[in-house]
Each structure stands twice: as C-alpha cells, then as structure tokens.
PDB file of C-alpha atoms in Angstrom:
ATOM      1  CA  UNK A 788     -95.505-194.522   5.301  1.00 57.00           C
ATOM      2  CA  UNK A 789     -97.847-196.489   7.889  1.00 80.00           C
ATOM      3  CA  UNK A 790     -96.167-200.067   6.529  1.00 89.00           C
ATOM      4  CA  UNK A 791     -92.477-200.951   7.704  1.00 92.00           C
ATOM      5  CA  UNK A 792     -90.513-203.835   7.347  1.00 91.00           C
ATOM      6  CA  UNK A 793     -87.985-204.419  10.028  1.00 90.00           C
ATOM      7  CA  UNK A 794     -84.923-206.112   9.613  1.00 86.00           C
ATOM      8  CA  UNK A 795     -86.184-209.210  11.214  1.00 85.00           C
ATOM      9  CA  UNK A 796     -88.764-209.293   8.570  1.00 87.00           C
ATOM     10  CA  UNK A 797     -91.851-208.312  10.782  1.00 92.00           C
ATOM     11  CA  UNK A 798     -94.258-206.301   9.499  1.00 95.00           C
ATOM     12  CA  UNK A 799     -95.894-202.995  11.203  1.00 97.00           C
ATOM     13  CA  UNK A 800     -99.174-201.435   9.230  1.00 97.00           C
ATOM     14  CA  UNK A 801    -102.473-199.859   9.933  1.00 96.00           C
ATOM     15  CA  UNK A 802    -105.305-201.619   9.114  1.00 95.00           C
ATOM     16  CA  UNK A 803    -106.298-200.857   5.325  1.00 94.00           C
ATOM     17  CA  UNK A 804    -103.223-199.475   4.203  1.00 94.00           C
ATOM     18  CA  UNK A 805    -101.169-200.653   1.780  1.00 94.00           C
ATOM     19  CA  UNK A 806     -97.630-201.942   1.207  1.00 95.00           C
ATOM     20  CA  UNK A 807     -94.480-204.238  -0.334  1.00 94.00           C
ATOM     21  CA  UNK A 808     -93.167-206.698   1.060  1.00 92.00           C
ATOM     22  CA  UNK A 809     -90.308-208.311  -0.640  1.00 92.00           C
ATOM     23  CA  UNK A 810     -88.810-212.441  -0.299  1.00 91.00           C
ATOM     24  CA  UNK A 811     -85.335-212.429  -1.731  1.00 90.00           C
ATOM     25  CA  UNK A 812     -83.174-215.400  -1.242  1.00 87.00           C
ATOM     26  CA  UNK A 813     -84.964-218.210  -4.039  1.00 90.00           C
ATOM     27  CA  UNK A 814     -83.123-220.259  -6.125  1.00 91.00           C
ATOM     28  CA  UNK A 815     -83.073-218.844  -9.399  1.00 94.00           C
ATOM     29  CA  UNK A 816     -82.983-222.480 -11.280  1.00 93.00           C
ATOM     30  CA  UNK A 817     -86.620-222.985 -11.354  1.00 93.00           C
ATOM     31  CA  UNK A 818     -89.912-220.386 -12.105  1.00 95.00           C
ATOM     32  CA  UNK A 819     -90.865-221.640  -8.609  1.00 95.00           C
ATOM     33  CA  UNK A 820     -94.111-220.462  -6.961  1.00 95.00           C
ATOM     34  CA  UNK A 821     -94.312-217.736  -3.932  1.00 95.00           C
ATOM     35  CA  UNK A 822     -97.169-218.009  -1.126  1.00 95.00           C
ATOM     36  CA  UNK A 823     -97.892-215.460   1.107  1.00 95.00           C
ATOM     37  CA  UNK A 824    -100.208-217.026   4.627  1.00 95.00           C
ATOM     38  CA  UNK A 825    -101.281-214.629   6.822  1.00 97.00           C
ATOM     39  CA  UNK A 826    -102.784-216.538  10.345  1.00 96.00           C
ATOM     40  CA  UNK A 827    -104.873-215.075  13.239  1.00 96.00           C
ATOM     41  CA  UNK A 828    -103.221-215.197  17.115  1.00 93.00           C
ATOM     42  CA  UNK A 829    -105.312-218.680  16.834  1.00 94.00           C
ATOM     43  CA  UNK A 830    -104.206-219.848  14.122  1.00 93.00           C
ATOM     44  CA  UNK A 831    -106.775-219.291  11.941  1.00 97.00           C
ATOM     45  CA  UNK A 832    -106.129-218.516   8.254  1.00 97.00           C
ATOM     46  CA  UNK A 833    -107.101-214.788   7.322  1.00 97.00           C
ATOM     47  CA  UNK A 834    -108.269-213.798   3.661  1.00 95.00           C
ATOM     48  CA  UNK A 835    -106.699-216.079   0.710  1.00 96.00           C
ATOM     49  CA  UNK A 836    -102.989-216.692   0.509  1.00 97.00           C
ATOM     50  CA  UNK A 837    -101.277-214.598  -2.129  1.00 97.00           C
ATOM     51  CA  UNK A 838     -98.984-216.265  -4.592  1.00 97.00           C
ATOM     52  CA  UNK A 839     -96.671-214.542  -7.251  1.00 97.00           C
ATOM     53  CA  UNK A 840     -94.475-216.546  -9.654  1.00 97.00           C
ATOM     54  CA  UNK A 841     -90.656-216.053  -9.424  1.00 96.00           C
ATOM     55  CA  UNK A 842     -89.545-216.306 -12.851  1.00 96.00           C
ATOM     56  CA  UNK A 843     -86.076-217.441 -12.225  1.00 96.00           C
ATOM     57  CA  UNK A 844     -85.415-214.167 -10.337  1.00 96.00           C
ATOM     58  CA  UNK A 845     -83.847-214.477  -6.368  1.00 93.00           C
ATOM     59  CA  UNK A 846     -86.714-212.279  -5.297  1.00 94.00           C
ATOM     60  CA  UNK A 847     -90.250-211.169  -5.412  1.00 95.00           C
ATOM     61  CA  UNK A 848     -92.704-208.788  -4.389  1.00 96.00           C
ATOM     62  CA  UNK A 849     -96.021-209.249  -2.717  1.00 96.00           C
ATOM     63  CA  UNK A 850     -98.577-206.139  -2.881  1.00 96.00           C
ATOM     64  CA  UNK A 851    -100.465-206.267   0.167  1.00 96.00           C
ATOM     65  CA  UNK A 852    -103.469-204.010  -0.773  1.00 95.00           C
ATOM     66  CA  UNK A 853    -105.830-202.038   1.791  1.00 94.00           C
ATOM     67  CA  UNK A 854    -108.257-204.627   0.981  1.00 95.00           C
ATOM     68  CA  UNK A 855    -106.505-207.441   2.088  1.00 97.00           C
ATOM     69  CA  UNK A 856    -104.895-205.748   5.538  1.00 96.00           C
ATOM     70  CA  UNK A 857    -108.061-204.121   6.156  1.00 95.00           C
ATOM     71  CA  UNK A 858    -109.164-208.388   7.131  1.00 97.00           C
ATOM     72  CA  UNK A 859    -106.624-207.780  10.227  1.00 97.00           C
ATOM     73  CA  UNK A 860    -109.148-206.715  12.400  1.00 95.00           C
ATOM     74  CA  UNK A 861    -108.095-204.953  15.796  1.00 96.00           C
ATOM     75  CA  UNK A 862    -110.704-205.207  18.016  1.00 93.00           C
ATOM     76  CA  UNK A 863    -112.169-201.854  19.833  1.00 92.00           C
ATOM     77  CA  UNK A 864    -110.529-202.908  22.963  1.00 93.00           C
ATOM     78  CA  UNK A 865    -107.214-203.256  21.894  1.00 95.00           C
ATOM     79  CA  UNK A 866    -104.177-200.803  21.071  1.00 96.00           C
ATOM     80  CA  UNK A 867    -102.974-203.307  18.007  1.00 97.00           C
ATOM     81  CA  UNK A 868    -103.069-206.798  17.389  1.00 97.00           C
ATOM     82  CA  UNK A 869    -100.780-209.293  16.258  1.00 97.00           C
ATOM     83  CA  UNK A 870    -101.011-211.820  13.049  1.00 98.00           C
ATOM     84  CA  UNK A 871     -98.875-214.198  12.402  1.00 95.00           C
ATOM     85  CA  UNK A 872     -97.475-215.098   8.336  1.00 94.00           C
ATOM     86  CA  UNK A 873     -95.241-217.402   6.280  1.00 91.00           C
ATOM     87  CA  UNK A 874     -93.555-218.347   3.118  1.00 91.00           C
ATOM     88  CA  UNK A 875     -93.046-221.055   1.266  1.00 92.00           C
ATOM     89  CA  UNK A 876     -91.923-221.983  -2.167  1.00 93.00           C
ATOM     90  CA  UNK A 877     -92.887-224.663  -4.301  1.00 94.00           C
ATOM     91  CA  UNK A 878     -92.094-225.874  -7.815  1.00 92.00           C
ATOM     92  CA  UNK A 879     -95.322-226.945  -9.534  1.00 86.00           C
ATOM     93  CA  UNK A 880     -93.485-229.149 -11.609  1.00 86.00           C
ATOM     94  CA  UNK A 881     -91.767-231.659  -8.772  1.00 88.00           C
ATOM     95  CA  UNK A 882     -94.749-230.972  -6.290  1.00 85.00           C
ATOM     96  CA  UNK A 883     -91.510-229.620  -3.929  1.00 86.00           C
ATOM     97  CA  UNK A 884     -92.569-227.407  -0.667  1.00 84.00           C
ATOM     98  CA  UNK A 885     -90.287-225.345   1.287  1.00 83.00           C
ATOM     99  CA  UNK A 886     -91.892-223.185   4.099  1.00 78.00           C
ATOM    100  CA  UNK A 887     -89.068-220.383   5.022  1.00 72.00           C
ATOM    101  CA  UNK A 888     -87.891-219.662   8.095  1.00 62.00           C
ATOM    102  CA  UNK A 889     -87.229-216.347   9.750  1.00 58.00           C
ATOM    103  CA  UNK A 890     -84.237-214.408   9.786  1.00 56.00           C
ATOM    104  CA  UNK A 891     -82.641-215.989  12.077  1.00 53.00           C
ATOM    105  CA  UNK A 892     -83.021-219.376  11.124  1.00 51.00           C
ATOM    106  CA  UNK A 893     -84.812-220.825  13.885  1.00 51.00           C
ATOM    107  CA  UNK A 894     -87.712-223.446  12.923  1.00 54.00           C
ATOM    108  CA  UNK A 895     -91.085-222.519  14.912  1.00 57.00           C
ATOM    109  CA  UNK A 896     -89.604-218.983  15.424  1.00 70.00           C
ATOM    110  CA  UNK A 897     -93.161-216.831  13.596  1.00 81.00           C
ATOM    111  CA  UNK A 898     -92.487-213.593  11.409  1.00 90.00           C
ATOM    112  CA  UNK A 899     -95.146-211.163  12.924  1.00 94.00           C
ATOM    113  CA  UNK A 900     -97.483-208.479  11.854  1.00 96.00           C
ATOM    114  CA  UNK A 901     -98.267-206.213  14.263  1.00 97.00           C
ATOM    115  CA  UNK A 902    -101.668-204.351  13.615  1.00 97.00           C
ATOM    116  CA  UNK A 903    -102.778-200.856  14.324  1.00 96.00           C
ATOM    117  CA  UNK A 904    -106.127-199.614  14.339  1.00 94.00           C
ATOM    118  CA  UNK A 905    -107.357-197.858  10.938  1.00 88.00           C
ATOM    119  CA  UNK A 906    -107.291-193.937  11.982  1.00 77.00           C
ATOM    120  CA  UNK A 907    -109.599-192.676   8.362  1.00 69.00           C
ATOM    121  CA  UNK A 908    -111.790-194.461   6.131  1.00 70.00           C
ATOM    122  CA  UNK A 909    -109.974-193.248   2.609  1.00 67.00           C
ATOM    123  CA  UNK A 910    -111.031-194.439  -0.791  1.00 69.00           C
TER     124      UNK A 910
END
C-alpha cells in the first residue's frame, strides 16, 4: 500500500491515494471532537480540516481520501514534498482545545507528510 504510518506518526503517500490514519490516546470521559490540519511547507492551510467525533472511545480514525491527498501538490521539479499536520481535541460543550503533540512529546516538534508524485491517474 502507497500510505504508511511510521512509528513516529509521519505519514508517507502518493499523491491521490488513499489511507487511515488512526489518533488513539483521548480521554474516553467526554464525546470530544477530532480535527485533522494539514499545512503547506509555508504554513498555509491545505483543503478543509477533517473532524470525526470520538464517542467516548480512546481512538479514532480519519479516512484520508484520494481527493483530499491529491491537494498535496508536488511540484514537477521535485522528487516529493513535505506537508506539515496536527491534532487537536476539543469538547464542544466546555469550548476546551488541546492541540497534540508528537510522539515524542516535544512542543513545536511537526508530524510530517512526506509527498510523492502521483505515478497513474485511476478512477
């Protein structure tokens, strides 16, 4: 499969394909909200952040479709490119925000997606 997770959370993909990527680790005493940013090397936001509701579970899944990796454009002049993305929980209810951090808990550290060129067109 063209979409891997490494254990750092980082995310390798070819443009337009498809994958999971699952957040684990959310208190379970609330039906908190899930966001999923995705950020250009400038900082720019790219597409519309995704959001899933937790339901009281420690974990949830975001689809990432082909249409919404197909916005990480590489440009014809470049091997990959790299996006940037975070997560962050909120409850609706308290108005409560809480961007996570990577793996290894270091604040400004940025989870990565590193972007290869789409090889075929497909549906």
């Amino acid at each position: 499969m063209a979409f891997q997770v490494d254990e750092n959370g980082d995310i390798t993909l070819i443009q337009g394909d498809s994958g999971i990527f699952l957040v684990s680790g959310i208190n379970t005493d609330k039906n908190y909200t899930v966001y999923f940013g995705v950020q250009d090397r400038n900082r720019r936001p790219v597409g519309t952040e995704l959001f899933v509701n937790s339901n009281k579970s420690s974990e949830v899944v975001f689809h990432l479709t082909g249409d919404f990796t197909d916005l990480f454009k590489v440009e014809k002049n470049e091997s990959f490119a790299i996006f940037y993305y975070g997560i962050k929980v909120c409850d609706p209810d308290t108005g409560l925000e809480d961007t996570l951090i990577s793996e290894n808990g270091v604040i400004g550290d940025m989870n990565t997606i590193t972007v290869y060129p789409k090889k075929v067109e497909g549906i």
